[in-house]
XYZ file of C-alpha atoms in Angstrom:
87
model
C 37.915 -34.015 13.213
C 41.089 -33.982 11.079
C 41.833 -36.332 7.668
C 42.402 -38.547 9.622
C 39.503 -39.414 11.940
C 37.228 -39.095 8.723
C 39.185 -42.156 6.801
C 38.722 -43.547 10.049
C 35.246 -43.858 10.008
C 34.952 -44.394 6.269
C 36.731 -47.363 7.051
C 34.976 -48.538 10.491
C 31.844 -47.590 7.784
C 32.602 -49.704 5.392
C 34.228 -52.517 7.812
C 30.492 -51.776 9.246
C 29.240 -52.574 5.829
C 31.076 -55.521 4.760
C 29.759 -57.246 7.913
C 25.951 -56.521 7.882
C 26.069 -58.293 4.206
C 27.182 -61.449 6.190
C 28.099 -63.117 2.714
C 26.124 -61.641 0.455
C 28.301 -60.417 -2.409
C 28.652 -56.490 -2.510
C 27.594 -54.370 -5.283
C 28.538 -51.389 -7.239
C 30.429 -49.466 -3.708
C 32.324 -46.972 -5.219
C 28.952 -45.674 -7.147
C 27.625 -46.281 -3.983
C 29.866 -44.375 -1.218
C 30.335 -41.744 -3.837
C 26.571 -40.647 -3.990
C 26.563 -41.045 0.235
C 29.535 -38.826 0.533
C 28.000 -36.679 -2.570
C 25.059 -35.024 -2.069
C 26.344 -33.495 1.832
C 29.502 -31.827 1.471
C 28.213 -30.356 -1.280
C 25.594 -29.127 0.265
C 27.943 -27.883 3.886
C 29.893 -26.626 1.018
C 27.408 -24.457 -0.537
C 26.333 -23.778 2.871
C 29.936 -22.461 4.113
C 29.915 -20.441 0.528
C 27.375 -19.323 2.025
C 25.939 -20.272 -1.362
C 28.522 -18.862 -4.135
C 29.181 -21.832 -6.872
C 32.606 -20.044 -7.877
C 34.017 -19.340 -4.541
C 32.338 -23.410 -3.411
C 33.316 -25.003 -7.192
C 37.512 -23.400 -6.092
C 37.346 -25.417 -2.465
C 36.400 -28.240 -3.870
C 38.794 -28.798 -6.275
C 36.673 -28.270 -10.089
C 35.126 -26.412 -12.284
C 32.158 -24.499 -11.460
C 30.272 -26.481 -14.707
C 30.927 -29.246 -13.016
C 29.780 -27.839 -9.787
C 26.144 -27.355 -11.455
C 25.918 -30.600 -13.101
C 26.681 -32.761 -9.782
C 24.146 -29.430 -7.838
C 21.828 -30.528 -10.052
C 21.981 -34.367 -10.090
C 21.268 -33.894 -5.770
C 18.630 -31.579 -6.484
C 20.518 -29.475 -5.085
C 19.477 -26.611 -7.419
C 16.612 -25.731 -9.550
C 16.064 -26.132 -13.069
C 19.090 -24.121 -14.907
C 16.272 -21.608 -15.825
C 15.318 -21.303 -12.117
C 16.328 -17.719 -10.979
C 18.328 -19.788 -7.657
C 20.884 -21.582 -10.072
C 22.121 -18.162 -10.857
C 25.916 -17.415 -9.557
């Protein structure tokens, strides 16, 4: 899937969201979209990086500490002291 296809899919989904509102006012659309997209993004990247947070952070173009914070926010890591959160 190309970047253009992903963009088109997002655009179509947003158009459908606005149609489904049926005149109701949207609220916090940016926050909603980021929350919806971020978790599967992190899951897939971590899977392809074989759980290596340094590699995943590099691929995502973010700091490893930021990645760890996001993984915790999305409940994709145990607590900071748990063995599964090392890397």
